[in-house]
Amino acid sequence: MSVQDLTMVEAVNLALHRAMAADESVVCLGEDIGVNGGVFRATVGLQERFGEQRVMDTPLAETLIAGASIGMAASGLKPVMEIQFMGFIFPAFEQLITHAARMRNRTRGRMQCPLVVRAPFGGGIHAPEHHSESTEALLAHIPGIRVVIPSSPRRAYGLLLSAIDSPDPVVFLEPKRLYRVQKQPLADDGERLPLDSCFTLREGQDVTLITWGACVRETLLAADQLQERGIAAEVIDVATVSPLDMATLRQSVIKTGRCVIVHEACRSGGIGADIAAQLAEQAFDYLQAPIQRVTGFDTPMPYFRQEQWYLADADDICAAVKAVMDY
Amino acid sequence: MSVQDLTMVEAVNLALHRAMAADESVVCLGEDIGVNGGVFRATVGLQERFGEQRVMDTPLAETLIAGASIGMAASGLKPVMEIQFMGFIFPAFEQLITHAARMRNRTRGRMQCPLVVRAPFGGGIHAPEHHSESTEALLAHIPGIRVVIPSSPRRAYGLLLSAIDSPDPVVFLEPKRLYRVQKQPLADDGERLPLDSCFTLREGQDVTLITWGACVRETLLAADQLQERGIAAEVIDVATVSPLDMATLRQSVIKTGRCVIVHEACRSGGIGADIAAQLAEQAFDYLQAPIQRVTGFDTPMPYFRQEQWYLADADDICAAVKAVMDY
Amino acid sequence: MEPVMQTVRYLDDQGHTCQELPLWAHEMEPLLECYRWMLLTRQFDQKAIALQRTGQLGTYPSSLGQEAIAVTLGLAMEPDDVLVPYYRDHGTQLIRGCGMKDILLYWGGDERGSAAGPQQDFPVCVPIATQCGHAVGAAKALQLQGRSQAVACTLGDGASSKGDFLEALNLAGLWQLPVVFVLNNNQWAISVSRQKQCAASALALKGMGAGVRSVQVDGNDVIAMFDELTQALEAARAGQGPTLIEAISYRLSDHTTADDASRYCPQEELQQAWKKEPVARLKRFLTSQGAWTEALEQKWLEHCQHTVNSAVQHYLEYSPQLPEAMFDHLYEDWPTVMEDQLQAFAERRQRRLGE
Amino acid sequence: MEPVMQTVRYLDDQGHTCQELPLWAHEMEPLLECYRWMLLTRQFDQKAIALQRTGQLGTYPSSLGQEAIAVTLGLAMEPDDVLVPYYRDHGTQLIRGCGMKDILLYWGGDERGSAAGPQQDFPVCVPIATQCGHAVGAAKALQLQGRSQAVACTLGDGASSKGDFLEALNLAGLWQLPVVFVLNNNQWAISVSRQKQCAASALALKGMGAGVRSVQVDGNDVIAMFDELTQALEAARAGQGPTLIEAISYRLSDHTTADDASRYCPQEELQQAWKKEPVARLKRFLTSQGAWTEALEQKWLEHCQHTVNSAVQHYLEYSPQLPEAMFDHLYEDWPTVMEDQLQAFAERRQRRLGE
Ligand SMILES: Cc1ncc(C[n+]2csc(CCOP(=O)(O)OP(=O)(O)O)c2C)c(N)n1
Ligand SMILES: Cc1ncc(C[n+]2csc(CCOP(=O)(O)OP(=O)(O)O)c2C)c(N)n1
Ligand SMILES: [Mg+2]
Ligand SMILES: [Mg+2]
């Protein structure tokens, strides 16, 4: 099996090709995903290969895309719907919350709703208004929906295949800032990665850095810098932000006694709050300093000239680590 | 000025009457709010008194209700829109999140968006599916929107008047379980209550109980029971769940060293997580036990035959208090 | 300039034929079947309301006056068609094999009510018009799989104002999906009248902007409804695309048991509407044809009463779900990472039941 | 059965009149004004694209080929009318007094771009079709306040599939609101063609289901557009209710600078479309009437270039917002309870700038 160097968006594309080839019931739908191959090229080649019936350009209507996907999913298909940018997912909320999340629970198992919602999210690519949001916390608050966020080509490939396999509805958020920054050697071996599991990307004894999505990159950078200062940081990519694999996070924090959580979304009501609250409860006797959160501010993502002020960088993370080390 | 004994829903109605009488630019719109007076009678008498132009029954379309309200608000009116049940607010999300929350920020102050979204919320009245949700955390995660939740007739009256005064968009959630359980003597004196402030309903030294909405009732009950056992609980009604008045909460927890947070919504991603995370950080050196949360479970609100299993009661709260006292 | 819709009808308010009947309606048996189901539906509704009044059922939406729509739809559908209902289709659900007990369970606050019925049928849908998206998705699935089945999606006049319906209608026309939208125009969306919902002279005109064949039908005329539904469903199954049927009827009851229509519904209008209701109308026709008698009616009503009563008995005796059932089926398997929730629940249960 | 829409047009593709012109179009000055604004808009678009290509502007949506729609709307509106635009209305914005510098600021990633323009006009709207709700709300406000102003709301063909538009259209018809919907049917929604968006033969047919007067107009014919817009706006101001105008045009550019239309747009179709574009068409007509010459054209183009260049200069030299500006105007006053956010920001700023 040939190994190729792939970017994250290419890895997404590879996983879609594989899933569609393996299972006729997998279909894709969304805006501009067909002949155009998606505005980020994530669906390139799919319509050519699998036809217009299975790779569907829809009218411009996100409520409809979600509603139709639910209808398909409950009728034996496995729809992978694309929301062009996460900032445009809100019209789909009623469908996702009142139906996708509940269809099996409501019918006591008679109907399933195995759909995947793919959406590029996050800032940092100098996009116009509404093209840079990170509102994963909203969906993570909805029981019944799994929310998965890859942060490398390899994890994008393995997690997307698992998301498509999953009989539960999965929201799969792709940090577009990472779409093309890094290539990884990847074989199209179909290897799945587990949902429900955090990934420990780097081990360390001194402090636990918890993050996901595009912030994984800055956090790893920060860990490098900390290393130079003699601080060994453990870096955990949460990856599936709902439901949360607290065991891995808890064990790490019990080990290190110190924790910094990094995310791009605004602070209040972010998933960082949830993790911090649980860790503060579950590792109460082990914490040597208050958990710090490095996040966006409680404002809309500013337009791109100022977005660097909203986005945390490695220095911001290091500063927070310093605070917990010095506490 | 005559003082009347009013229920919470009557207090809401009184505040609406007062606001509409005082300011011509206040208008109400929603489904069944006109001749029917609202399915909970909150808007009774308004259309008769102020006419169909200012009290508008809309077509059945929540996206439209929100969109039109934003258009009105940006054009000099002060719309008070009703969402019939919070379970039906999701079609309004795109409008509230991408526009109401941002219109002033986006136009650098040129346009305002002074609207109020009223919605009954929460369970406990044996309603059908989707009529019992508590998803206040979703809106609390959106910078630019204030989320206010009264828990008594007096606070409903004073906070609603402040919400209508506010030049910011306010989501005003009315715990329908409390609509008619209690009467309070109320004069139509126009007295506002501050947004941005918690209300300390009961003082105590031993433990801080933090809650809002319908759970205030159970929490006060629990505080009574705890009193009998010699535990003096401080009970705080958060009231404005976004933005959060952390100072009041922090001071109380610093004083008591122990904290239990009670809410009806599911646990993960609930506002309790946010409060707990902040308190664990800000009162780190004062906490004598991990903060406990007494909440709904991470499932949809079950249909009404089982909803009592989802809703926390005074015993559940007392049990959590016992845990923090015994820690 | 606005095109005028003709309302299809065969029986006038008095039950006299007002145009040549379709061939199938020359036989009495199909019409008798409709009639019997309408009576049964009405009996069921009455009983459900009585249960609610006595605290044995939750909020319940009666279909009084609109039984012809539900029943003709149920009878026009093939067993392997897909029903995507809203919440006022008890007649259709019953015909498709959903038990009365199950319908009562649902409105009695028990999730198991939606476990019943044909595997492919969708459950009762409460968020208005959202089912329309599901219907086009299900229809697309059938189209893709090369099946010749149809999807029937019901909705109310209020629902016709909500984007979900309009977006789905557009897709149905665009992709020529095998779906029939049955719009129960019962003149009210709770307290909002048809006139306050839409300025178009017919709601069926909404099909025009979506390229969907549309027809307005007297929804209290069983013959017209059954005929149009059969044609539309056959067209769908034959790959000839979607149809929108606006069925004109009237809600003779409160919106639900939680509503009091006397607050907003003009008394004379209601009285007028009673003169057009579908059961009496069909009865007059059947009687005039010698196909129905008071004796048959009494016998059938007794049968209905018996059926309903034993279903109610079954419902009332049905053992409750376990409290922990709320966790079931939410995920395919309860995620291990969420076991602390089960633990917390077990503690709550222990505390409350001492078990 | 489906009603056929006639497309209103006065000038054919070659700029010849194809029916008797409205009276106002016998004068050349209004048409010259349109023409000059169209050229200016086109020059501005070109410059904006050039700025984007050189990293001095963000993603930008050109209005190439659709200038007639934007310009006639701008000229047909009264200053105190309300514009509720989408994002491809640069021509209209310019005419209404929004500076080129401001438009560039907006697309250059600076919020201050939306501070400009008439007080009552809405800012550029990115979430598709959401502006339609605002338009009916604004129109209701005018109606309530007894004002005789009109609201003009623009949207694309793609937007016509989204519930927001359809719900708003319904309300406009229902409440007879003073609003004109101007649907720029440029045949594409990014890569999705008009045919893949809706099966109806005309998007204007969507007005039928809402009881809204609707008309399909050749959107590249300045005379037809200005005439229909003027009538519709006057009707709105006079309390005669809303109008939906479907303006048939063609997007001659990429969707935005982030798009590559060659991936999906058939080359011949594009070539055909160039033959119908509005600027050349009006120029031929004006020239044939002796109202325009190459010399005038050159002079005007120089003027345009000068105007655009000095606006660009202004834009490029405009001092940036302070970093903390992101907190401004979010709340009327920054809530004291959120001061820790400002504190955290100050620390970040201090760390990064050492200030
Ligand atoms: C999205 C949404 N908004 C509001 C409601 C509350 N509600 C329930 S039924 C109803 C009226 C529906 O009217 P119509 O569509 O005509 O159906 P009918 O009940 O008359 O059969 C409303 C507003 C809801 N269930 N869902
Ligand atoms: C709700 C929403 N979904 C998706 C997008 C992404 N998007 C931006 S423009 C566009 C196509 C719009 O087409 P149309 O309405 O025809 O307007 P045009 O750009 O052709 O003028 C899409 C899908 C968006 N901005 N908003
Ligand atoms: Mg109705
Ligand atoms: Mg377009």
Tab-separated table of C-alpha atoms in Angstrom, chain C residues 58-280:
chain	number	residue	atom	x	y	z
C	58	GLY	CA	-51.050	14.563	28.677
C	59	THR	CA	-51.874	17.355	26.262
C	60	TYR	CA	-53.663	15.868	23.250
C	61	PRO	CA	-54.439	17.276	19.782
C	62	SER	CA	-57.805	16.145	18.513
C	63	SER	CA	-58.375	15.671	14.785
C	64	LEU	CA	-62.091	16.404	15.010
C	65	GLY	CA	-63.393	17.488	11.638
C	66	GLN	CA	-60.268	16.513	9.754
C	67	GLU	CA	-60.763	12.768	9.831
C	68	ALA	CA	-61.243	12.529	6.072
C	69	ILE	CA	-57.711	13.733	5.419
C	70	ALA	CA	-56.066	11.321	7.812
C	71	VAL	CA	-58.157	8.344	6.818
C	72	THR	CA	-57.960	8.733	3.059
C	73	LEU	CA	-54.221	9.157	3.374
C	74	GLY	CA	-53.916	6.006	5.423
C	75	LEU	CA	-55.965	4.060	2.924
C	76	ALA	CA	-54.305	5.499	-0.168
C	77	MET	CA	-50.830	4.601	1.033
C	78	GLU	CA	-49.243	1.230	0.363
C	79	PRO	CA	-47.848	-0.584	3.372
C	80	ASP	CA	-44.281	-0.013	2.214
C	81	ASP	CA	-44.763	3.689	1.526
C	82	VAL	CA	-43.261	5.983	4.112
C	83	LEU	CA	-45.373	8.152	6.372
C	84	VAL	CA	-43.776	11.322	7.718
C	85	PRO	CA	-46.515	12.674	9.940
C	86	TYR	CA	-46.949	15.704	12.080
C	87	TYR	CA	-49.020	15.338	15.251
C	88	ARG	CA	-52.621	15.348	14.067
C	89	ASP	CA	-52.633	12.179	11.991
C	90	HIS	CA	-54.025	9.634	14.389
C	91	GLY	CA	-56.316	8.242	11.690
C	92	THR	CA	-53.424	7.624	9.319
C	93	GLN	CA	-51.299	6.120	12.047
C	94	LEU	CA	-54.059	3.740	13.078
C	95	ILE	CA	-54.581	2.505	9.549
C	96	ARG	CA	-50.871	1.951	9.148
C	97	GLY	CA	-50.823	-0.314	12.140
C	98	CYS	CA	-49.755	1.961	14.907
C	99	GLY	CA	-51.736	0.807	17.918
C	100	MET	CA	-54.132	3.026	19.817
C	101	LYS	CA	-52.224	2.040	22.923
C	102	ASP	CA	-49.047	3.337	21.291
C	103	ILE	CA	-50.577	6.645	20.334
C	104	LEU	CA	-51.846	6.999	23.871
C	105	LEU	CA	-48.449	6.114	25.263
C	106	TYR	CA	-46.865	8.885	23.223
C	107	TRP	CA	-49.334	11.506	24.370
C	108	GLY	CA	-49.211	10.005	27.826
C	109	GLY	CA	-45.567	10.991	28.125
C	110	ASP	CA	-43.934	7.657	27.327
C	111	GLU	CA	-41.308	7.384	24.600
C	112	ARG	CA	-42.336	3.847	23.765
C	113	GLY	CA	-45.288	5.202	21.833
C	114	SER	CA	-42.927	6.019	18.974
C	115	ALA	CA	-41.389	2.565	18.888
C	116	ALA	CA	-44.535	1.241	17.234
C	117	GLY	CA	-45.733	1.410	13.664
C	118	PRO	CA	-44.115	0.373	10.396
C	119	GLN	CA	-40.341	0.335	10.615
C	120	GLN	CA	-39.926	2.985	7.929
C	121	ASP	CA	-42.549	5.431	9.187
C	122	PHE	CA	-41.322	8.489	11.019
C	123	PRO	CA	-42.500	9.280	14.528
C	124	VAL	CA	-44.858	12.097	15.464
C	125	CYS	CA	-43.109	15.394	14.824
C	126	VAL	CA	-43.633	18.313	17.172
C	127	PRO	CA	-41.272	21.051	15.933
C	128	ILE	CA	-43.439	22.524	13.243
C	129	ALA	CA	-42.567	21.734	9.602
C	130	THR	CA	-39.253	20.083	10.450
C	131	GLN	CA	-40.670	16.773	9.234
C	132	CYS	CA	-40.724	18.182	5.694
C	133	GLY	CA	-36.945	17.971	5.540
C	134	HIS	CA	-37.066	14.362	6.655
C	135	ALA	CA	-39.635	13.578	4.012
C	136	VAL	CA	-37.484	14.787	1.133
C	137	GLY	CA	-34.478	13.002	2.600
C	138	ALA	CA	-36.437	9.764	2.848
C	139	ALA	CA	-37.724	10.284	-0.680
C	140	LYS	CA	-34.205	10.829	-1.933
C	141	ALA	CA	-33.155	7.587	-0.261
C	142	LEU	CA	-35.936	5.735	-2.100
C	143	GLN	CA	-35.009	7.368	-5.383
C	144	LEU	CA	-31.368	6.483	-4.921
C	145	GLN	CA	-32.132	2.912	-4.041
C	146	GLY	CA	-34.329	2.631	-7.125
C	147	ARG	CA	-37.409	1.734	-5.139
C	148	SER	CA	-40.883	2.592	-6.312
C	149	GLN	CA	-42.339	3.638	-3.021
C	150	ALA	CA	-43.716	7.008	-2.088
C	151	VAL	CA	-43.290	9.251	0.906
C	152	ALA	CA	-46.314	11.060	2.325
C	153	CYS	CA	-45.636	14.064	4.503
C	154	THR	CA	-48.375	15.859	6.408
C	155	LEU	CA	-48.319	19.381	7.759
C	156	GLY	CA	-50.653	22.124	8.875
C	157	ASP	CA	-51.557	25.499	7.411
C	158	GLY	CA	-49.403	27.191	10.033
C	159	ALA	CA	-46.500	24.986	9.052
C	160	SER	CA	-46.757	26.231	5.476
C	161	SER	CA	-45.232	29.545	6.605
C	162	LYS	CA	-42.106	27.975	8.020
C	163	GLY	CA	-38.932	27.831	5.962
C	164	ASP	CA	-38.490	24.111	6.502
C	165	PHE	CA	-41.542	23.334	4.410
C	166	LEU	CA	-40.667	25.812	1.684
C	167	GLU	CA	-37.081	24.638	1.412
C	168	ALA	CA	-38.165	21.006	1.266
C	169	LEU	CA	-40.827	21.763	-1.323
C	170	ASN	CA	-38.156	23.389	-3.461
C	171	LEU	CA	-35.952	20.323	-3.248
C	172	ALA	CA	-38.848	18.009	-4.025
C	173	GLY	CA	-39.518	19.910	-7.222
C	174	LEU	CA	-35.875	20.212	-8.107
C	175	TRP	CA	-34.976	16.572	-7.658
C	176	GLN	CA	-38.418	15.311	-8.717
C	177	LEU	CA	-38.673	13.330	-5.537
C	178	PRO	CA	-41.314	10.694	-4.827
C	179	VAL	CA	-43.060	12.663	-2.130
C	180	VAL	CA	-46.587	13.941	-1.560
C	181	PHE	CA	-47.103	16.839	0.808
C	182	VAL	CA	-50.536	16.740	2.394
C	183	LEU	CA	-51.296	20.128	3.841
C	184	ASN	CA	-54.109	19.921	6.362
C	185	ASN	CA	-55.494	23.429	6.075
C	186	ASN	CA	-57.740	23.371	9.104
C	187	GLN	CA	-57.932	27.191	9.050
C	188	TRP	CA	-56.106	27.655	12.343
C	189	ALA	CA	-52.597	27.530	13.734
C	190	ILE	CA	-53.607	27.566	17.365
C	191	SER	CA	-55.236	31.020	17.438
C	192	VAL	CA	-53.821	32.371	14.198
C	193	SER	CA	-56.335	32.125	11.407
C	194	ARG	CA	-55.562	31.104	7.859
C	195	GLN	CA	-56.023	34.740	6.792
C	196	LYS	CA	-53.387	35.885	9.238
C	197	GLN	CA	-50.955	33.251	8.024
C	198	CYS	CA	-50.647	34.022	4.331
C	199	ALA	CA	-52.004	36.478	1.793
C	200	ALA	CA	-52.055	34.071	-1.144
C	201	SER	CA	-55.555	32.999	-2.113
C	202	ALA	CA	-54.518	29.345	-1.864
C	203	LEU	CA	-51.703	27.752	0.088
C	204	ALA	CA	-51.322	25.339	-2.805
C	205	LEU	CA	-49.901	28.271	-4.774
C	206	LYS	CA	-46.691	27.769	-2.843
C	207	GLY	CA	-45.997	24.852	-5.147
C	208	MET	CA	-45.607	27.248	-8.096
C	209	GLY	CA	-42.413	28.781	-6.867
C	210	ALA	CA	-40.936	25.335	-6.381
C	211	GLY	CA	-42.019	23.747	-9.627
C	212	VAL	CA	-44.219	21.294	-7.757
C	213	ARG	CA	-47.587	20.176	-9.156
C	214	SER	CA	-50.163	21.486	-6.725
C	215	VAL	CA	-53.816	20.985	-6.140
C	216	GLN	CA	-56.388	22.297	-3.723
C	217	VAL	CA	-58.891	19.717	-2.561
C	218	ASP	CA	-61.958	19.762	-0.361
C	219	GLY	CA	-60.414	17.967	2.568
C	220	ASN	CA	-63.789	17.051	3.999
C	221	ASP	CA	-64.763	15.243	0.815
C	222	VAL	CA	-63.539	11.688	1.109
C	223	ILE	CA	-63.940	10.990	-2.580
C	224	ALA	CA	-61.913	13.987	-3.696
C	225	MET	CA	-59.218	13.364	-1.111
C	226	PHE	CA	-58.833	9.687	-1.832
C	227	ASP	CA	-58.784	10.272	-5.546
C	228	GLU	CA	-56.184	13.006	-5.474
C	229	LEU	CA	-54.039	11.195	-2.935
C	230	THR	CA	-54.083	7.995	-4.948
C	231	GLN	CA	-53.081	9.816	-8.105
C	232	ALA	CA	-50.342	11.735	-6.374
C	233	LEU	CA	-48.909	8.691	-4.623
C	234	GLU	CA	-48.999	6.698	-7.838
C	235	ALA	CA	-47.242	9.482	-9.690
C	236	ALA	CA	-44.590	9.544	-6.981
C	237	ARG	CA	-44.078	5.799	-7.136
C	238	ALA	CA	-43.879	5.961	-10.910
C	239	GLY	CA	-41.082	8.510	-10.812
C	240	GLN	CA	-43.298	11.341	-11.962
C	241	GLY	CA	-42.335	13.603	-9.129
C	242	PRO	CA	-43.915	15.290	-6.160
C	243	THR	CA	-47.334	16.769	-5.506
C	244	LEU	CA	-48.572	19.299	-3.005
C	245	ILE	CA	-52.162	18.729	-1.897
C	246	GLU	CA	-53.819	21.473	0.057
C	247	ALA	CA	-56.736	19.861	1.847
C	248	ILE	CA	-59.312	22.409	2.940
C	249	SER	CA	-60.869	21.453	6.230
C	250	TYR	CA	-61.693	22.960	9.582
C	251	ARG	CA	-60.502	22.321	13.105
C	252	LEU	CA	-63.720	21.686	14.984
C	253	SER	CA	-61.949	21.194	18.310
C	254	ASP	CA	-59.584	23.214	20.419
C	255	HIS	CA	-56.015	23.198	19.123
C	256	THR	CA	-55.144	20.748	21.873
C	257	THR	CA	-56.577	19.964	25.264
C	258	ALA	CA	-54.366	22.795	26.558
C	259	ASP	CA	-56.165	25.334	24.389
C	260	ASP	CA	-59.487	27.135	24.622
C	261	ALA	CA	-60.591	28.051	21.120
C	262	SER	CA	-63.576	29.998	22.356
C	263	ARG	CA	-61.130	32.778	23.131
C	264	TYR	CA	-60.479	33.432	19.465
C	265	CYS	CA	-62.704	31.339	17.215
C	266	PRO	CA	-65.918	33.094	16.130
C	267	GLN	CA	-68.904	31.036	17.168
C	268	GLU	CA	-70.773	31.364	13.844
C	269	GLU	CA	-67.742	30.385	11.865
C	270	LEU	CA	-67.519	27.212	13.895
C	271	GLN	CA	-71.199	26.544	13.372
C	272	GLN	CA	-70.833	27.007	9.642
C	273	ALA	CA	-67.894	24.652	9.636
C	274	TRP	CA	-69.891	21.950	11.382
C	275	LYS	CA	-72.213	21.938	8.385
C	276	LYS	CA	-69.332	20.862	6.178
C	277	GLU	CA	-67.763	18.232	8.366
C	278	PRO	CA	-66.694	15.030	6.638
C	279	VAL	CA	-68.364	12.304	8.664
C	280	ALA	CA	-71.937	13.507	8.347
